Amino acid sequence: MDKLPKIALPTILLVIVAIILVTKSAIVIGSGEAGVLYRTFGEGVVIDEPPLGEGFHLVAPWNKVFIYEVRQQEVFEKMKVLSSNGLDIQLDASAWFQPKYADLGRMHQEKGDQYKERILLPAIRSAARSVVGRYTPEDLYSTKRDAIQKEIFEETKRIVDDQYIQLNEVLVRDVTLPSTIKDAIERKLRQEQESLEYEFRLVSADKEAQRQIIQAQGKADANRILSASLTDKILQDKGIEATLKLSESPNAKVVVVGSGQSGLPLILGNN
C-alpha cells in the first residue's frame, strides 16, 4: 500500500503527457480546406507531398500545419482607372478564385497566407488599368462592357496563372463615370435613338408610298387590259346573253331583237 502512490504518480504524469502529445498532434481539417505541413526538424515546408486533406490527422507535436481554404472564394476590389482620353473612372470588380490544390505547399513557401493581397489584387488592378486605358468612357458605359470584363479576366489570369492561383472569373460589377461625362453620354444616346426612330419612320413612309404606287399602277394596268379586251362584238354578245336570261324570267315583257343602239335587244314591257 505504501508503494501505490509511488507507482500512481508516474502513471498519472505519463497519462498527462500522452494527452498533451495527442492534443498537440491531432489536427482536424475542415470541409473545403487543406493543410500544408511544416517539419520543424526537417526540410521545413513539405512541397513534394500532397497537402493534408479533410479530416483527422496525427502529426508530430513539434511540427506545424498551416490550413488554407481551397474552395472557390470571392474577393472585391474598388479602383480608379483612366480611360483612353485620360478621364477618371471608378471601377468595382470582383474575382472568383481558389489556390491550386497540388501547389499549395509551394504557394505557402513562396507567397504565404497573404497571397490574395500580395498577388491577386495587384494583378486585378494592373489588368483593369491596362484594359480600361484602351477604351473610351462611352465604351465602358454601353456596348463594350462585356468585352472589357472578358479582357480583364484574361489578362489577370495570365498574370496569376504561374503564381499558384486558379482564377475562375472576373466580374465588373459597376462603372462610375464623372457626372458631366455620364450626362453627355446619355444625351448622345438619346439623340442617336431619336435619329434612328426618325429614320425608321421615313423608311416606313417611303415603303408605304411605294406600295400605294405599285397598287395604283396595278389597277391602272388591269383597267387598260380590260378596256382593250372589250370590243363591240364582245359587248353585243354579253348583251344578248343578258337579254336571253331576262326573257326566261316569269315576268311578262316584249323583247325587240336588234332594235337597240349598236344592234342590242330592247326590253319594251314589264307587267
GROMACS .gro file of C-alpha atoms in nm:
model
  271
    1MET     CA    1   0.000   0.000   0.000
    2ASP     CA    2   0.292   0.231   0.074
    3LYS     CA    3   0.425   0.172  -0.277
    4LEU     CA    4   0.094   0.260  -0.454
    5PRO     CA    5   0.141   0.638  -0.452
    6LYS     CA    6   0.493   0.595  -0.592
    7ILE     CA    7   0.356   0.394  -0.889
    8ALA     CA    8   0.042   0.602  -0.941
    9LEU     CA    9   0.223   0.936  -0.966
   10PRO     CA   10   0.442   0.844  -1.267
   11THR     CA   11   0.143   0.681  -1.431
   12ILE     CA   12  -0.062   0.995  -1.389
   13LEU     CA   13   0.225   1.201  -1.524
   14LEU     CA   14   0.258   0.971  -1.826
   15VAL     CA   15  -0.116   0.996  -1.894
   16ILE     CA   16  -0.100   1.374  -1.876
   17VAL     CA   17   0.199   1.385  -2.109
   18ALA     CA   18   0.024   1.147  -2.350
   19ILE     CA   19  -0.288   1.362  -2.352
   20ILE     CA   20  -0.080   1.673  -2.419
   21LEU     CA   21   0.108   1.499  -2.702
   22VAL     CA   22  -0.213   1.372  -2.860
   23THR     CA   23  -0.371   1.714  -2.826
   24LYS     CA   24  -0.072   1.878  -2.989
   25SER     CA   25  -0.050   1.610  -3.257
   26ALA     CA   26  -0.417   1.588  -3.352
   27ILE     CA   27  -0.515   1.810  -3.647
   28VAL     CA   28  -0.869   1.831  -3.783
   29ILE     CA   29  -0.902   1.985  -4.128
   30GLY     CA   30  -1.249   2.108  -4.213
   31SER     CA   31  -1.457   2.088  -4.528
   32GLY     CA   32  -1.316   2.282  -4.821
   33GLU     CA   33  -0.976   2.315  -4.653
   34ALA     CA   34  -0.631   2.162  -4.690
   35GLY     CA   35  -0.320   2.166  -4.473
   36VAL     CA   36   0.044   2.242  -4.550
   37LEU     CA   37   0.282   2.050  -4.326
   38TYR     CA   38   0.590   2.223  -4.182
   39ARG     CA   39   0.856   1.991  -4.039
   40THR     CA   40   1.047   2.185  -3.776
   41PHE     CA   41   1.343   1.945  -3.762
   42GLY     CA   42   1.326   1.851  -4.129
   43GLU     CA   43   1.321   2.032  -4.460
   44GLY     CA   44   1.062   2.286  -4.348
   45VAL     CA   45   0.757   2.326  -4.576
   46VAL     CA   46   0.665   1.996  -4.740
   47ILE     CA   47   0.633   2.058  -5.115
   48ASP     CA   48   0.699   1.711  -5.256
   49GLU     CA   49   0.388   1.554  -5.100
   50PRO     CA   50   0.017   1.630  -5.146
   51PRO     CA   51  -0.134   1.863  -4.885
   52LEU     CA   52  -0.326   1.717  -4.595
   53GLY     CA   53  -0.689   1.667  -4.693
   54GLU     CA   54  -1.010   1.699  -4.495
   55GLY     CA   55  -1.047   1.500  -4.175
   56PHE     CA   56  -0.840   1.391  -3.874
   57HIS     CA   57  -0.460   1.376  -3.890
   58LEU     CA   58  -0.183   1.298  -3.641
   59VAL     CA   59   0.143   1.487  -3.680
   60ALA     CA   60   0.449   1.514  -3.462
   61PRO     CA   61   0.386   1.775  -3.192
   62TRP     CA   62   0.693   1.974  -3.293
   63ASN     CA   63   0.565   2.013  -3.650
   64LYS     CA   64   0.309   2.268  -3.769
   65VAL     CA   65   0.017   2.256  -4.011
   66PHE     CA   66  -0.097   2.568  -4.197
   67ILE     CA   67  -0.458   2.540  -4.307
   68TYR     CA   68  -0.585   2.703  -4.627
   69GLU     CA   69  -0.931   2.732  -4.775
   70VAL     CA   70  -0.921   2.560  -5.114
   71ARG     CA   71  -1.284   2.603  -5.224
   72GLN     CA   72  -1.381   2.887  -5.458
   73GLN     CA   73  -1.362   3.227  -5.290
   74GLU     CA   74  -1.453   3.581  -5.391
   75VAL     CA   75  -1.257   3.899  -5.344
   76PHE     CA   76  -1.384   4.254  -5.410
   77GLU     CA   77  -1.185   4.549  -5.535
   78LYS     CA   78  -1.270   4.914  -5.595
   79MET     CA   79  -1.024   5.106  -5.805
   80LYS     CA   80  -0.977   5.424  -6.003
   81VAL     CA   81  -0.856   5.381  -6.358
   82LEU     CA   82  -0.802   5.610  -6.656
   83SER     CA   83  -0.988   5.582  -6.985
   84SER     CA   84  -0.820   5.624  -7.323
   85ASN     CA   85  -0.883   6.001  -7.312
   86GLY     CA   86  -0.746   6.038  -6.958
   87LEU     CA   87  -1.072   6.059  -6.760
   88ASP     CA   88  -1.101   5.909  -6.410
   89ILE     CA   89  -1.326   5.602  -6.397
   90GLN     CA   90  -1.438   5.428  -6.076
   91LEU     CA   91  -1.446   5.053  -6.134
   92ASP     CA   92  -1.600   4.800  -5.892
   93ALA     CA   93  -1.491   4.444  -5.967
   94SER     CA   94  -1.478   4.106  -5.800
   95ALA     CA   95  -1.288   3.786  -5.875
   96TRP     CA   96  -1.370   3.420  -5.819
   97PHE     CA   97  -1.057   3.222  -5.738
   98GLN     CA   98  -0.903   2.940  -5.540
   99PRO     CA   99  -0.547   2.826  -5.470
  100LYS     CA  100  -0.419   2.543  -5.685
  101TYR     CA  101  -0.451   2.238  -5.462
  102ALA     CA  102  -0.146   2.048  -5.584
  103ASP     CA  103   0.077   2.357  -5.547
  104LEU     CA  104  -0.045   2.460  -5.202
  105GLY     CA  105   0.290   2.387  -5.037
  106ARG     CA  106   0.485   2.591  -5.291
  107MET     CA  107   0.237   2.877  -5.262
  108HIS     CA  108   0.275   2.880  -4.883
  109GLN     CA  109   0.652   2.870  -4.912
  110GLU     CA  110   0.681   3.144  -5.177
  111LYS     CA  111   0.375   3.366  -5.127
  112GLY     CA  112   0.241   3.297  -4.777
  113ASP     CA  113  -0.116   3.317  -4.650
  114GLN     CA  114  -0.143   3.678  -4.769
  115TYR     CA  115  -0.133   3.570  -5.132
  116LYS     CA  116  -0.462   3.750  -5.212
  117GLU     CA  117  -0.324   4.087  -5.102
  118ARG     CA  118   0.025   4.024  -5.241
  119ILE     CA  119  -0.060   3.865  -5.576
  120LEU     CA  120  -0.426   3.857  -5.678
  121LEU     CA  121  -0.547   4.210  -5.601
  122PRO     CA  122  -0.244   4.384  -5.755
  123ALA     CA  123  -0.289   4.167  -6.065
  124ILE     CA  124  -0.655   4.269  -6.096
  125ARG     CA  125  -0.567   4.637  -6.059
  126SER     CA  126  -0.289   4.613  -6.316
  127ALA     CA  127  -0.508   4.429  -6.568
  128ALA     CA  128  -0.800   4.669  -6.519
  129ARG     CA  129  -0.582   4.976  -6.575
  130SER     CA  130  -0.427   4.824  -6.883
  131VAL     CA  131  -0.759   4.719  -7.038
  132VAL     CA  132  -0.969   5.026  -6.949
  133GLY     CA  133  -0.693   5.251  -7.083
  134ARG     CA  134  -0.776   5.119  -7.432
  135TYR     CA  135  -1.142   5.228  -7.419
  136THR     CA  136  -1.343   5.550  -7.401
  137PRO     CA  137  -1.594   5.624  -7.122
  138GLU     CA  138  -1.875   5.567  -7.372
  139ASP     CA  139  -1.745   5.215  -7.437
  140LEU     CA  140  -1.745   5.144  -7.064
  141TYR     CA  141  -2.096   5.282  -7.024
  142SER     CA  142  -2.262   5.099  -7.310
  143THR     CA  143  -2.182   4.822  -7.556
  144LYS     CA  144  -1.823   4.722  -7.479
  145ARG     CA  145  -1.868   4.637  -7.111
  146ASP     CA  146  -1.880   4.259  -7.158
  147ALA     CA  147  -1.575   4.268  -7.383
  148ILE     CA  148  -1.385   4.476  -7.125
  149GLN     CA  149  -1.477   4.231  -6.849
  150LYS     CA  150  -1.352   3.939  -7.057
  151GLU     CA  151  -1.023   4.115  -7.136
  152ILE     CA  152  -0.963   4.197  -6.767
  153PHE     CA  153  -1.021   3.831  -6.679
  154GLU     CA  154  -0.784   3.703  -6.949
  155GLU     CA  155  -0.508   3.948  -6.858
  156THR     CA  156  -0.540   3.882  -6.483
  157LYS     CA  157  -0.538   3.507  -6.544
  158ARG     CA  158  -0.220   3.541  -6.748
  159ILE     CA  159  -0.052   3.719  -6.455
  160VAL     CA  160  -0.159   3.483  -6.173
  161ASP     CA  161  -0.155   3.153  -6.358
  162ASP     CA  162   0.207   3.079  -6.263
  163GLN     CA  163   0.157   3.217  -5.910
  164TYR     CA  164  -0.031   2.904  -5.791
  165ILE     CA  165  -0.372   3.078  -5.814
  166GLN     CA  166  -0.660   2.942  -6.019
  167LEU     CA  167  -0.869   3.234  -6.146
  168ASN     CA  168  -1.225   3.131  -6.240
  169GLU     CA  169  -1.390   3.462  -6.329
  170VAL     CA  170  -1.363   3.840  -6.305
  171LEU     CA  171  -1.686   4.038  -6.281
  172VAL     CA  172  -1.717   4.411  -6.347
  173ARG     CA  173  -2.000   4.498  -6.110
  174ASP     CA  174  -2.022   4.874  -6.155
  175VAL     CA  175  -1.867   5.152  -6.360
  176THR     CA  176  -1.898   5.506  -6.222
  177LEU     CA  177  -1.825   5.792  -6.460
  178PRO     CA  178  -1.793   6.164  -6.378
  179SER     CA  179  -2.145   6.310  -6.372
  180THR     CA  180  -2.076   6.553  -6.658
  181ILE     CA  181  -1.948   6.273  -6.880
  182LYS     CA  182  -2.237   6.045  -6.788
  183ASP     CA  183  -2.493   6.317  -6.871
  184ALA     CA  184  -2.324   6.389  -7.204
  185ILE     CA  185  -2.323   6.021  -7.298
  186GLU     CA  186  -2.690   5.982  -7.205
  187ARG     CA  187  -2.782   6.287  -7.415
  188LYS     CA  188  -2.589   6.148  -7.709
  189LEU     CA  189  -2.755   5.807  -7.675
  190ARG     CA  190  -3.100   5.971  -7.663
  191GLN     CA  191  -3.022   6.174  -7.974
  192GLU     CA  192  -2.900   5.866  -8.155
  193GLN     CA  193  -3.216   5.679  -8.054
  194GLU     CA  194  -3.437   5.964  -8.174
  195SER     CA  195  -3.243   5.981  -8.501
  196LEU     CA  196  -3.285   5.607  -8.556
  197GLU     CA  197  -3.657   5.634  -8.480
  198TYR     CA  198  -3.695   5.923  -8.729
  199GLU     CA  199  -3.508   5.730  -8.996
  200PHE     CA  200  -3.733   5.430  -8.931
  201ARG     CA  201  -4.043   5.646  -8.980
  202LEU     CA  202  -3.902   5.786  -9.305
  203VAL     CA  203  -3.826   5.438  -9.435
  204SER     CA  204  -4.174   5.316  -9.334
  205ALA     CA  205  -4.341   5.613  -9.507
  206ASP     CA  206  -4.133   5.558  -9.821
  207LYS     CA  207  -4.226   5.190  -9.829
  208GLU     CA  208  -4.596   5.274  -9.785
  209ALA     CA  209  -4.577   5.527 -10.068
  210GLN     CA  210  -4.410   5.269 -10.292
  211ARG     CA  211  -4.680   5.018 -10.201
  212GLN     CA  212  -4.957   5.259 -10.294
  213ILE     CA  213  -4.786   5.347 -10.624
  214ILE     CA  214  -4.750   4.980 -10.710
  215GLN     CA  215  -5.112   4.914 -10.616
  216ALA     CA  216  -5.238   5.208 -10.827
  217GLN     CA  217  -5.019   5.104 -11.117
  218GLY     CA  218  -5.160   4.753 -11.096
  219LYS     CA  219  -5.518   4.880 -11.103
  220ALA     CA  220  -5.441   5.107 -11.399
  221ASP     CA  221  -5.281   4.820 -11.590
  222ALA     CA  222  -5.581   4.597 -11.516
  223ASN     CA  223  -5.827   4.860 -11.638
  224ARG     CA  224  -5.624   4.919 -11.951
  225ILE     CA  225  -5.615   4.549 -12.029
  226LEU     CA  226  -5.989   4.515 -11.962
  227SER     CA  227  -6.073   4.815 -12.181
  228ALA     CA  228  -5.860   4.681 -12.464
  229SER     CA  229  -6.039   4.346 -12.447
  230LEU     CA  230  -6.398   4.486 -12.454
  231THR     CA  231  -6.470   4.506 -12.833
  232ASP     CA  232  -6.814   4.588 -12.984
  233LYS     CA  233  -6.865   4.223 -13.076
  234ILE     CA  234  -6.799   4.113 -12.714
  235LEU     CA  235  -7.037   4.377 -12.582
  236GLN     CA  236  -7.311   4.262 -12.823
  237ASP     CA  237  -7.264   3.900 -12.718
  238LYS     CA  238  -7.279   3.996 -12.349
  239GLY     CA  239  -7.597   4.200 -12.416
  240ILE     CA  240  -7.766   3.913 -12.595
  241GLU     CA  241  -7.674   3.672 -12.313
  242ALA     CA  242  -7.823   3.911 -12.057
  243THR     CA  243  -8.141   3.961 -12.268
  244LEU     CA  244  -8.191   3.589 -12.305
  245LYS     CA  245  -8.162   3.538 -11.931
  246LEU     CA  246  -8.418   3.815 -11.871
  247SER     CA  247  -8.656   3.668 -12.131
  248GLU     CA  248  -8.658   3.340 -11.942
  249SER     CA  249  -8.787   3.507 -11.625
  250PRO     CA  250  -9.161   3.460 -11.540
  251ASN     CA  251  -9.240   3.834 -11.574
  252ALA     CA  252  -9.427   3.937 -11.896
  253LYS     CA  253  -9.227   4.162 -12.131
  254VAL     CA  254  -9.172   4.240 -12.500
  255VAL     CA  255  -8.824   4.187 -12.639
  256VAL     CA  256  -8.735   4.350 -12.970
  257VAL     CA  257  -8.418   4.185 -13.101
  258GLY     CA  258  -8.176   4.401 -13.292
  259SER     CA  259  -8.362   4.730 -13.238
  260GLY     CA  260  -8.141   4.883 -12.967
  261GLN     CA  261  -7.836   5.105 -13.016
  262SER     CA  262  -7.547   4.906 -13.165
  263GLY     CA  263  -7.798   4.631 -13.255
  264LEU     CA  264  -7.855   4.517 -12.895
  265PRO     CA  265  -8.203   4.387 -12.799
  266LEU     CA  266  -8.456   4.615 -12.625
  267ILE     CA  267  -8.698   4.518 -12.348
  268LEU     CA  268  -9.021   4.714 -12.406
  269GLY     CA  269  -9.251   4.593 -12.134
  270ASN     CA  270  -9.251   4.454 -11.781
  271ASN     CA  271  -9.601   4.369 -11.646
   0.00000   0.00000   0.00000
